[in-house]
Coordinates of C-alpha atoms in Angstrom, one line a residue:
X1 CA 21.4 -16.9 16.0
X2 CA 19.2 -20.0 16.0
X3 CA 20.3 -23.0 18.0
X4 CA 18.7 -26.1 19.6
X5 CA 19.5 -27.5 23.1
X6 CA 22.6 -29.3 21.8
X7 CA 24.0 -26.1 20.2
X8 CA 23.2 -27.1 16.6
X9 CA 22.3 -24.4 14.1
X10 CA 20.1 -26.0 11.4
X11 CA 17.1 -23.9 10.5
X12 CA 14.9 -25.0 7.7
X13 CA 13.1 -22.3 5.7
X14 CA 9.7 -23.4 4.5
X15 CA 6.7 -21.5 3.1
X16 CA 7.3 -18.3 5.1
X17 CA 8.1 -20.0 8.4
X18 CA 11.2 -21.3 10.1
X19 CA 11.4 -24.8 11.5
X20 CA 14.4 -25.5 13.8
X21 CA 15.5 -29.1 13.8
X22 CA 16.3 -30.4 17.2
X23 CA 14.7 -32.0 20.3
X24 CA 13.5 -29.2 22.5
X25 CA 11.6 -30.2 25.6
X26 CA 8.4 -28.2 25.4
X27 CA 7.7 -25.1 27.4
X28 CA 10.2 -22.3 27.8
X29 CA 13.4 -22.9 25.9
X30 CA 12.3 -25.6 23.4
X31 CA 9.7 -27.3 21.4
X32 CA 5.9 -26.9 21.2
X33 CA 4.6 -23.7 22.7
X34 CA 7.4 -21.5 21.5
X35 CA 6.6 -18.1 20.0
X36 CA 4.9 -17.4 16.8
X37 CA 5.6 -14.0 15.0
X38 CA 3.1 -13.1 12.3
X39 CA 2.8 -10.5 9.6
X40 CA -0.5 -10.4 7.6
X41 CA -1.2 -9.8 3.9
X42 CA -2.6 -6.3 3.8
X43 CA -3.8 -4.5 0.6
X44 CA -3.0 -0.8 0.0
X45 CA -4.4 1.5 -2.7
X46 CA -1.9 2.8 -5.2
X47 CA -0.4 6.0 -3.7
X48 CA -1.9 5.1 -0.3
X49 CA -0.4 4.5 3.1
X50 CA -0.8 1.5 5.4
X51 CA 0.4 0.3 8.9
X52 CA 0.9 -3.5 9.2
X53 CA 0.7 -5.2 12.6
X54 CA 3.3 -7.6 13.9
X55 CA 1.5 -10.0 16.2
X56 CA 2.7 -12.8 18.5
X57 CA 1.4 -15.9 20.1
X58 CA 3.0 -17.9 23.0
X59 CA 5.1 -14.9 24.0
X60 CA 5.8 -16.0 27.5
X61 CA 8.7 -15.0 29.7
X62 CA 10.7 -13.5 26.9
X63 CA 14.0 -11.8 27.7
X64 CA 15.1 -10.6 24.2
X65 CA 14.4 -10.9 20.5
X66 CA 16.1 -9.8 17.4
X67 CA 15.4 -10.4 13.7
X68 CA 15.0 -8.5 10.4
X69 CA 12.0 -7.8 8.3
X70 CA 12.8 -7.3 4.6
X71 CA 10.6 -5.6 2.0
X72 CA 10.7 -4.4 -1.6
X73 CA 11.7 -0.7 -1.5
X74 CA 10.6 -0.3 -5.2
X75 CA 7.0 -1.1 -4.1
X76 CA 6.7 0.4 -0.6
X77 CA 8.6 3.1 1.3
X78 CA 9.0 2.6 5.1
X79 CA 7.7 5.6 7.0
X80 CA 8.0 4.5 10.6
X81 CA 6.7 2.3 13.4
X82 CA 4.0 2.7 16.0
X83 CA 1.5 1.0 18.4
X84 CA 4.2 -0.6 20.6
X85 CA 2.8 -3.5 22.6
X86 CA 5.9 -4.5 24.6
X87 CA 7.4 -2.6 27.6
X88 CA 10.5 -0.7 26.6
X89 CA 9.8 -1.1 22.8
X90 CA 10.0 2.1 20.8
X91 CA 11.0 3.4 17.4
X92 CA 14.6 3.2 18.5
X93 CA 14.4 -0.6 18.5
X94 CA 13.4 -0.7 14.8
X95 CA 16.0 0.5 12.3
X96 CA 16.1 1.2 8.6
X97 CA 19.8 1.1 7.8
X98 CA 19.1 0.6 4.1
X99 CA 15.9 0.6 2.0
X100 CA 14.4 -2.9 2.2
X101 CA 15.8 -3.9 5.6
X102 CA 14.3 -3.4 9.0
X103 CA 16.3 -4.8 11.9
X104 CA 14.3 -5.3 15.1
X105 CA 16.1 -5.7 18.5
X106 CA 14.5 -5.5 21.9
X107 CA 15.2 -6.7 25.5
X108 CA 13.0 -6.6 28.5
X109 CA 13.9 -4.7 31.7
X110 CA 12.8 -7.8 33.7
X111 CA 15.6 -10.3 33.3
X112 CA 14.3 -12.6 36.0
X113 CA 10.8 -13.5 34.7
X114 CA 10.9 -11.9 31.2
X115 CA 7.9 -10.3 29.5
X116 CA 4.6 -12.1 28.7
X117 CA 1.8 -10.8 26.5
X118 CA -1.5 -12.3 25.5
X119 CA -1.9 -14.4 22.3
X120 CA -2.7 -12.1 19.3
X121 CA -1.0 -9.1 20.8
X122 CA 0.3 -6.5 18.3
X123 CA 3.8 -5.9 19.5
X124 CA 4.3 -3.1 16.9
X125 CA 3.1 -1.8 13.5
X126 CA 5.2 -1.0 10.5
X127 CA 4.0 1.9 8.3
X128 CA 4.6 2.2 4.6
X129 CA 3.6 4.4 1.6
X130 CA 2.8 2.6 -1.6
X131 CA 5.3 3.8 -4.3
X132 CA 4.7 1.0 -6.8
X133 CA 1.9 0.6 -9.3
X134 CA -1.4 -1.3 -8.9
X135 CA -0.6 -5.0 -9.2
X136 CA 2.9 -4.7 -7.6
X137 CA 3.4 -6.6 -4.3
X138 CA 6.1 -6.4 -1.6
X139 CA 6.8 -9.3 0.6
X140 CA 7.2 -8.7 4.3
X141 CA 9.8 -11.4 5.2
X142 CA 11.2 -12.2 8.5
X143 CA 14.9 -13.1 8.0
X144 CA 18.3 -13.2 9.6
X145 CA 19.7 -10.4 7.4
X146 CA 21.1 -7.9 8.3
X147 CA 20.8 -9.1 11.9
X148 CA 20.4 -12.8 13.0
X149 CA 17.2 -14.4 14.3
X150 CA 17.2 -14.9 18.0
X151 CA 14.5 -15.1 20.7
X152 CA 15.5 -15.9 24.3
X153 CA 13.8 -16.6 27.5
X154 CA 15.3 -17.1 31.0
X155 CA 16.5 -20.6 30.0
X156 CA 18.2 -19.5 26.8
X157 CA 17.3 -19.6 23.1
X158 CA 13.8 -20.6 22.1
X159 CA 12.4 -22.1 18.8
X160 CA 10.2 -19.4 17.3
X161 CA 8.2 -19.6 14.1
X162 CA 7.8 -16.7 11.7
X163 CA 4.9 -16.2 9.3
X164 CA 5.7 -13.8 6.5
X165 CA 3.3 -11.3 5.1
X166 CA 2.9 -9.1 2.1
X167 CA 1.6 -5.7 0.8
X168 CA -0.2 -6.0 -2.6
X169 CA -1.0 -2.7 -4.2
X170 CA -4.5 -2.4 -5.6
X171 CA -6.0 0.2 -7.9
X172 CA -7.1 3.4 -6.2
X173 CA -10.4 3.5 -8.1
X174 CA -10.2 7.2 -8.5
X175 CA -8.5 9.8 -10.7
X176 CA -4.9 10.2 -9.8
X177 CA -3.3 13.6 -9.6
X178 CA -1.6 14.5 -12.9
X179 CA -3.7 12.2 -15.0
X180 CA -3.0 8.6 -15.9
X181 CA -4.5 5.5 -17.5
X182 CA -8.2 5.5 -17.4
X183 CA -8.6 9.3 -17.0
X184 CA -10.8 11.1 -19.5
X185 CA -11.0 14.7 -20.4
X186 CA -14.0 16.0 -22.3
X187 CA -13.7 19.2 -24.3
X188 CA -16.4 20.9 -26.3

């Protein structure tokens, strides 16, 4: 759920980020200084594996967060998560109820002051195997489906921004097991 201080729910989706219309007041609970969640663009070789970091900025006094990350299951296969950078965050907080959907849900154990981490902290990594061909690309998109977007601090909902990422598949540069385009057999 995304709301401003007056209870309005009017998110605007724009170039991989979410802008929430409303007046916020700066600092915790509204406006400038609210959290940034970021996914990079990371190349993976055809048939290879990759782990992609989810990083944050302005993650100050956070009580809870939930959102979904969507990907193209015909291009990459989710294999798990790792490198947890928040207290009480584990694989159990990141689901995979259906291929292409990764709901993330977490809450701190400190409900008075919340959890704060340094800017640029990797809060977790998502790991994938490339199952598509060279030239294919999977988006890594923050969304409100299957679970809604919500980040709260001790004063209530905040106004986070989300920067989507991607996983382009590149050529492996070597001979693939079983042959394939570009492989040459020489017989005498």
